mmCIF file of C-alpha atoms in Angstrom:
data_model
loop_
_atom_site.group_PDB
_atom_site.id
_atom_site.type_symbol
_atom_site.label_atom_id
_atom_site.label_comp_id
_atom_site.label_asym_id
_atom_site.label_seq_id
_atom_site.Cartn_x
_atom_site.Cartn_y
_atom_site.Cartn_z
ATOM 1 C CA ALA A 1 102.404 -75.932 88.285
ATOM 2 C CA ALA A 2 103.987 -76.069 84.998
ATOM 3 C CA SER A 3 102.055 -79.038 84.132
ATOM 4 C CA ALA A 4 99.120 -77.951 85.245
ATOM 5 C CA LEU A 5 99.546 -75.599 82.259
ATOM 6 C CA LEU A 6 99.863 -78.621 80.158
ATOM 7 C CA VAL A 7 96.610 -80.592 81.732
ATOM 8 C CA GLU A 8 94.486 -77.115 80.207
ATOM 9 C CA LYS A 9 96.458 -77.117 77.625
ATOM 10 C CA ALA A 10 95.625 -80.737 75.977
ATOM 11 C CA GLY A 11 91.810 -79.845 77.024
ATOM 12 C CA PHE A 12 91.014 -81.759 80.123
ATOM 13 C CA GLU A 13 87.636 -80.375 82.181
ATOM 14 C CA ALA A 14 89.545 -80.418 85.579
ATOM 15 C CA LEU A 15 92.468 -80.457 87.380
ATOM 16 C CA TYR A 16 93.601 -83.322 89.900
ATOM 17 C CA ILE A 17 96.227 -82.884 92.792
ATOM 18 C CA SER A 18 97.209 -86.004 93.807
ATOM 19 C CA GLY A 19 98.334 -86.911 97.175
ATOM 20 C CA ALA A 20 100.829 -89.484 95.727
ATOM 21 C CA GLY A 21 101.954 -87.014 92.904
ATOM 22 C CA LEU A 22 103.009 -84.167 95.428
ATOM 23 C CA SER A 23 104.383 -86.933 98.197
ATOM 24 C CA ASN A 24 106.165 -88.618 95.159
ATOM 25 C CA SER A 25 108.183 -85.378 93.520
ATOM 26 C CA ASN A 26 109.240 -84.514 97.018
ATOM 27 C CA GLY A 27 110.986 -87.848 97.151
ATOM 28 C CA VAL A 28 108.724 -89.517 99.655
ATOM 29 C CA PRO A 29 106.147 -92.076 99.775
ATOM 30 C CA ASP A 30 102.337 -92.137 99.575
ATOM 31 C CA ALA A 31 102.046 -92.529 103.055
ATOM 32 C CA GLY A 32 101.141 -89.387 104.498
ATOM 33 C CA VAL A 33 104.096 -87.898 105.323
ATOM 34 C CA LEU A 34 103.456 -84.438 104.126
ATOM 35 C CA SER A 35 101.628 -82.158 106.483
ATOM 36 C CA ARG A 36 98.445 -80.623 105.905
ATOM 37 C CA GLU A 37 101.007 -76.683 105.437
ATOM 38 C CA GLU A 38 103.241 -78.578 102.886
ATOM 39 C CA VAL A 39 100.204 -79.738 100.896
ATOM 40 C CA LEU A 40 98.426 -76.818 101.116
ATOM 41 C CA ALA A 41 101.085 -74.903 99.870
ATOM 42 C CA MET A 42 102.033 -76.878 97.306
ATOM 43 C CA SER A 43 98.113 -76.859 96.088
ATOM 44 C CA SER A 44 98.227 -73.165 96.740
ATOM 45 C CA THR A 45 101.103 -72.473 93.568
ATOM 46 C CA ILE A 46 99.347 -75.525 91.159
ATOM 47 C CA ILE A 47 95.040 -73.700 91.707
ATOM 48 C CA LYS A 48 97.098 -70.066 91.232
ATOM 49 C CA SER A 49 98.589 -71.295 87.750
ATOM 50 C CA ALA A 50 95.797 -73.760 86.487
ATOM 51 C CA GLY A 51 92.757 -71.779 84.578
ATOM 52 C CA ILE A 52 90.667 -75.289 85.365
ATOM 53 C CA PRO A 53 89.054 -76.483 88.463
ATOM 54 C CA ALA A 54 90.947 -78.291 90.750
ATOM 55 C CA ILE A 55 90.300 -81.339 92.984
ATOM 56 C CA VAL A 56 92.345 -81.780 95.981
ATOM 57 C CA ASP A 57 93.513 -85.277 97.194
ATOM 58 C CA VAL A 58 93.618 -84.678 101.138
ATOM 59 C CA ASP A 59 93.859 -88.458 102.145
ATOM 60 C CA THR A 60 92.644 -88.920 105.688
ATOM 61 C CA GLY A 61 91.694 -84.969 106.291
ATOM 62 C CA PHE A 62 94.650 -84.603 108.338
ATOM 63 C CA GLY A 63 92.870 -85.514 111.589
ATOM 64 C CA GLY A 64 89.446 -86.219 113.082
ATOM 65 C CA PRO A 65 86.296 -84.273 112.267
ATOM 66 C CA GLU A 66 87.648 -81.040 113.637
ATOM 67 C CA GLU A 67 90.679 -80.965 111.686
ATOM 68 C CA VAL A 68 88.266 -82.051 108.472
ATOM 69 C CA LYS A 69 86.518 -78.290 109.006
ATOM 70 C CA GLN A 70 90.140 -76.971 109.402
ATOM 71 C CA THR A 71 91.434 -78.026 106.031
ATOM 72 C CA VAL A 72 87.870 -77.269 104.514
ATOM 73 C CA ARG A 73 88.600 -74.121 105.600
ATOM 74 C CA LEU A 74 92.048 -73.893 104.123
ATOM 75 C CA PHE A 75 91.700 -75.520 100.784
ATOM 76 C CA GLU A 76 88.446 -73.953 99.806
ATOM 77 C CA ALA A 77 89.700 -70.482 100.315
ATOM 78 C CA ALA A 78 92.930 -71.524 98.378
ATOM 79 C CA GLY A 79 90.880 -71.945 95.423
ATOM 80 C CA ALA A 80 90.499 -75.362 95.453
ATOM 81 C CA ALA A 81 86.966 -76.478 93.749
ATOM 82 C CA ALA A 82 87.071 -80.141 95.687
ATOM 83 C CA ILE A 83 88.637 -82.051 98.264
ATOM 84 C CA GLN A 84 89.003 -85.970 98.425
ATOM 85 C CA ILE A 85 88.811 -87.422 101.768
ATOM 86 C CA GLU A 86 89.647 -91.578 102.211
ATOM 87 C CA ASP A 87 88.021 -93.374 105.035
ATOM 88 C CA GLN A 88 91.653 -95.481 105.358
ATOM 89 C CA GLU A 89 93.403 -95.218 108.925
ATOM 90 C CA PHE A 90 96.255 -93.060 109.599
ATOM 91 C CA PRO A 91 99.266 -93.377 108.437
ATOM 92 C CA LYS A 92 97.624 -94.189 105.206
ATOM 93 C CA ARG A 93 99.136 -96.537 101.934
ATOM 94 C CA CYS A 94 98.895 -96.295 98.135
ATOM 95 C CA GLY A 95 95.482 -96.877 97.718
ATOM 96 C CA HIS A 96 96.653 -99.972 94.965
ATOM 97 C CA LEU A 97 99.284 -101.532 97.892
ATOM 98 C CA PRO A 98 98.315 -104.767 99.900
ATOM 99 C CA GLY A 99 98.429 -103.799 104.193
ATOM 100 C CA LYS A 100 95.386 -101.154 104.170
ATOM 101 C CA SER A 101 93.219 -100.682 106.824
ATOM 102 C CA VAL A 102 90.014 -98.629 107.092
ATOM 103 C CA ILE A 103 88.584 -96.915 109.857
ATOM 104 C CA PRO A 104 84.598 -97.380 111.008
ATOM 105 C CA ALA A 105 82.360 -96.111 108.559
ATOM 106 C CA ALA A 106 80.380 -94.413 111.317
ATOM 107 C CA GLU A 107 83.955 -92.832 112.067
ATOM 108 C CA PHE A 108 84.221 -91.574 108.703
ATOM 109 C CA VAL A 109 80.601 -90.352 108.404
ATOM 110 C CA LEU A 110 81.553 -87.597 111.025
ATOM 111 C CA LYS A 111 84.498 -86.856 108.950
ATOM 112 C CA ILE A 112 82.066 -85.717 105.661
ATOM 113 C CA LYS A 113 79.443 -84.413 107.642
ATOM 114 C CA ALA A 114 82.206 -82.146 109.110
ATOM 115 C CA ALA A 115 83.476 -81.296 105.386
ATOM 116 C CA LEU A 116 80.155 -80.608 104.523
ATOM 117 C CA SER A 117 79.529 -77.853 107.882
ATOM 118 C CA ALA A 118 82.561 -76.052 107.315
ATOM 119 C CA ARG A 119 82.347 -75.547 103.650
ATOM 120 C CA LYS A 120 81.394 -72.015 102.612
ATOM 121 C CA ALA A 121 79.885 -72.730 99.008
ATOM 122 C CA PRO A 122 77.507 -75.612 98.504
ATOM 123 C CA ALA A 123 79.772 -75.780 94.671
ATOM 124 C CA PHE A 124 83.072 -76.441 97.200
ATOM 125 C CA ARG A 125 82.405 -80.526 96.437
ATOM 126 C CA ILE A 126 83.714 -82.506 99.148
ATOM 127 C CA ILE A 127 84.423 -86.517 97.768
ATOM 128 C CA ALA A 128 84.476 -89.252 99.701
ATOM 129 C CA ARG A 129 86.323 -92.387 98.734
ATOM 130 C CA THR A 130 86.533 -95.693 100.222
ATOM 131 C CA ASP A 131 89.203 -98.296 100.524
ATOM 132 C CA ALA A 132 87.502 -100.632 101.763
ATOM 133 C CA ARG A 133 87.415 -103.426 98.733
ATOM 134 C CA ALA A 134 90.467 -104.107 99.867
ATOM 135 C CA THR A 135 89.625 -105.246 103.499
ATOM 136 C CA GLY A 136 86.178 -106.600 103.395
ATOM 137 C CA GLY A 137 85.197 -107.179 99.617
ATOM 138 C CA ILE A 138 83.133 -105.637 96.891
ATOM 139 C CA ASP A 139 80.001 -105.628 99.725
ATOM 140 C CA GLU A 140 81.366 -103.720 101.977
ATOM 141 C CA ALA A 141 82.694 -100.919 99.757
ATOM 142 C CA ILE A 142 79.106 -100.744 98.443
ATOM 143 C CA ARG A 143 77.981 -100.424 101.888
ATOM 144 C CA ARG A 144 80.231 -98.029 102.512
ATOM 145 C CA GLY A 145 79.562 -95.881 100.011
ATOM 146 C CA ARG A 146 75.574 -95.849 100.540
ATOM 147 C CA LEU A 147 75.962 -94.267 104.167
ATOM 148 C CA TYR A 148 78.733 -91.767 102.895
ATOM 149 C CA MET A 149 76.331 -90.980 100.113
ATOM 150 C CA GLU A 150 73.491 -91.012 102.716
ATOM 151 C CA ALA A 151 75.724 -88.681 104.850
ATOM 152 C CA GLY A 152 75.798 -85.922 101.973
ATOM 153 C CA ALA A 153 78.934 -86.385 100.319
ATOM 154 C CA ASP A 154 79.014 -84.915 96.463
ATOM 155 C CA MET A 155 80.681 -87.873 94.675
ATOM 156 C CA ILE A 156 81.699 -91.143 96.223
ATOM 157 C CA PHE A 157 84.898 -92.957 94.970
ATOM 158 C CA PRO A 158 85.282 -96.423 95.520
ATOM 159 C CA GLU A 159 89.419 -97.063 95.204
ATOM 160 C CA ALA A 160 90.926 -100.318 93.747
ATOM 161 C CA LEU A 161 88.112 -101.694 92.031
ATOM 162 C CA GLU A 162 89.077 -104.773 90.354
ATOM 163 C CA THR A 163 87.345 -105.444 87.393
ATOM 164 C CA ARG A 164 84.838 -103.905 85.064
ATOM 165 C CA ASP A 165 81.773 -105.976 86.557
ATOM 166 C CA GLU A 166 82.568 -104.538 90.243
ATOM 167 C CA PHE A 167 82.395 -101.432 89.177
ATOM 168 C CA ARG A 168 79.092 -101.851 87.237
ATOM 169 C CA THR A 169 78.093 -103.611 90.334
ATOM 170 C CA PHE A 170 78.741 -100.527 92.299
ATOM 171 C CA SER A 171 77.474 -98.515 90.464
ATOM 172 C CA LYS A 172 73.760 -100.276 90.383
ATOM 173 C CA GLU A 173 73.691 -100.755 93.863
ATOM 174 C CA THR A 174 74.959 -97.026 95.233
ATOM 175 C CA GLY A 175 73.800 -95.017 92.541
ATOM 176 C CA GLY A 176 74.651 -91.031 92.844
ATOM 177 C CA THR A 177 77.788 -88.969 91.198
ATOM 178 C CA LEU A 178 80.475 -91.564 91.106
ATOM 179 C CA VAL A 179 84.485 -90.987 90.643
ATOM 180 C CA ALA A 180 86.651 -93.513 89.084
ATOM 181 C CA ASN A 181 90.404 -93.466 89.635
ATOM 182 C CA MET A 182 92.266 -95.168 86.568
ATOM 183 C CA THR A 183 95.771 -95.659 87.671
ATOM 184 C CA GLU A 184 98.841 -97.353 85.827
ATOM 185 C CA PHE A 185 100.394 -100.460 87.079
ATOM 186 C CA GLY A 186 97.595 -101.251 90.376
ATOM 187 C CA LYS A 187 94.734 -103.552 90.651
ATOM 188 C CA THR A 188 92.029 -101.925 87.849
ATOM 189 C CA PRO A 189 92.306 -102.919 84.695
ATOM 190 C CA PHE A 190 92.077 -100.549 81.683
ATOM 191 C CA ILE A 191 89.175 -99.169 81.508
ATOM 192 C CA THR A 192 88.070 -96.135 78.633
ATOM 193 C CA LEU A 193 86.634 -92.575 79.718
ATOM 194 C CA ASP A 194 83.532 -93.924 77.823
ATOM 195 C CA GLU A 195 83.685 -97.742 79.157
ATOM 196 C CA PHE A 196 83.541 -95.837 83.003
ATOM 197 C CA GLY A 197 80.416 -93.000 81.593
ATOM 198 C CA GLU A 198 78.431 -96.350 80.156
ATOM 199 C CA LEU A 199 79.200 -97.948 83.867
ATOM 200 C CA GLY A 200 77.523 -94.812 85.252
ATOM 201 C CA TYR A 201 80.964 -92.900 86.258
ATOM 202 C CA SER A 202 81.010 -89.349 86.092
ATOM 203 C CA LEU A 203 84.450 -88.190 86.840
ATOM 204 C CA VAL A 204 87.534 -90.407 85.674
ATOM 205 C CA LEU A 205 91.180 -89.769 87.600
ATOM 206 C CA PHE A 206 94.428 -90.359 86.329
ATOM 207 C CA PRO A 207 96.718 -89.372 89.104
ATOM 208 C CA MET A 208 100.045 -90.348 87.760
ATOM 209 C CA THR A 209 99.930 -90.481 84.086
ATOM 210 C CA ALA A 210 101.599 -87.517 83.523
ATOM 211 C CA PHE A 211 104.188 -87.935 86.743
ATOM 212 C CA ARG A 212 105.136 -91.690 85.364
ATOM 213 C CA ALA A 213 105.496 -89.856 81.473
ATOM 214 C CA ALA A 214 107.855 -87.484 82.732
ATOM 215 C CA MET A 215 109.767 -88.916 85.293
ATOM 216 C CA LYS A 216 110.480 -92.162 82.153
ATOM 217 C CA ALA A 217 111.143 -89.382 79.857
ATOM 218 C CA VAL A 218 114.121 -87.618 82.548
ATOM 219 C CA GLU A 219 115.256 -90.561 83.157
ATOM 220 C CA GLU A 220 116.127 -91.716 79.842
ATOM 221 C CA ALA A 221 117.414 -88.027 78.914
ATOM 222 C CA LEU A 222 119.821 -88.311 81.411
ATOM 223 C CA ALA A 223 121.325 -91.599 80.322
ATOM 224 C CA ALA A 224 121.165 -90.484 76.912
ATOM 225 C CA LEU A 225 123.320 -86.972 77.908
ATOM 226 C CA LYS A 226 125.422 -88.802 80.556
ATOM 227 C CA ALA A 227 126.449 -91.515 77.404
ATOM 228 C CA ALA A 228 127.264 -88.732 74.698
ATOM 229 C CA GLY A 229 128.164 -85.979 76.861
ATOM 230 C CA THR A 230 125.864 -83.764 75.467
ATOM 231 C CA GLN A 231 122.467 -82.956 74.781
ATOM 232 C CA LYS A 232 122.556 -82.347 71.138
ATOM 233 C CA GLY A 233 120.838 -85.808 70.239
ATOM 234 C CA LEU A 234 117.375 -85.048 72.691
ATOM 235 C CA VAL A 235 117.015 -81.796 71.087
ATOM 236 C CA ASP A 236 113.594 -82.630 68.957
ATOM 237 C CA ARG A 237 112.713 -84.393 72.277
ATOM 238 C CA LEU A 238 112.714 -81.535 74.378
ATOM 239 C CA MET A 239 110.062 -78.613 74.597
ATOM 240 C CA THR A 240 111.641 -75.838 73.391
ATOM 241 C CA ARG A 241 112.614 -72.352 74.713
ATOM 242 C CA GLU A 242 109.754 -70.431 72.818
ATOM 243 C CA GLU A 243 106.970 -73.364 73.429
ATOM 244 C CA PHE A 244 107.736 -73.315 76.947
ATOM 245 C CA TYR A 245 107.556 -69.246 77.342
ATOM 246 C CA ARG A 246 103.759 -69.585 75.321
ATOM 247 C CA LEU A 247 102.917 -72.228 77.925
ATOM 248 C CA ILE A 248 103.318 -69.683 80.743
ATOM 249 C CA LYS A 249 102.937 -66.314 78.491
ATOM 250 C CA TYR A 250 106.082 -65.060 79.098
ATOM 251 C CA GLY A 251 107.551 -62.510 76.576
ATOM 252 C CA ILE A 252 106.100 -63.589 73.845
ATOM 253 C CA GLY A 253 103.010 -62.773 71.574
#
């Protein structure tokens, strides 16, 4: 939750609660291991801390259409601004790894319609992600993107596109409001926010950047502490007590 405050402080307009981030921070892979109750509990804590809208990754929705309805009710009640649901089979895999499988598009359309029927406020957004680029190529991803948009999804998220041309083609062929995922060490090349805007994408996610930066910093700090037997040489790399207390608004004017 403290990192959510840093996202807000840095000036970002929204917070993305990544399924990979929640899973990995609990020491498990991004493979649908966490239950809905676990994801809801962790997300609720983050949402309460954040002063900006939060988008929650709910993977495959934790079941079929009826379970998706309950997922929407719970996360909307928790204060999320949006959920992102994907068309992978359960158990899902990280979107940038091989070996993914997707459910039939018609089944996912039923999940989208279930999600839409369960939300109380139209302002609560349903983001539909397709992982079909990996299983059926860009043409299948486009076909599904169109179907999901026609089903009423507020935003369409094509996962793991591999070139700028693919992002451009997907945007041109589907239209609508689009989401891009700019993760590191994956299938997608580095593309800037401005470039994504030119390609037709309204929302860009950076799901693991802060987590990976933090993990690397912790690893290096622990190695230095073990080697030196003191943290004195690390002090200039640490957030001070005053800085952290200001972040959480504790006891400092």
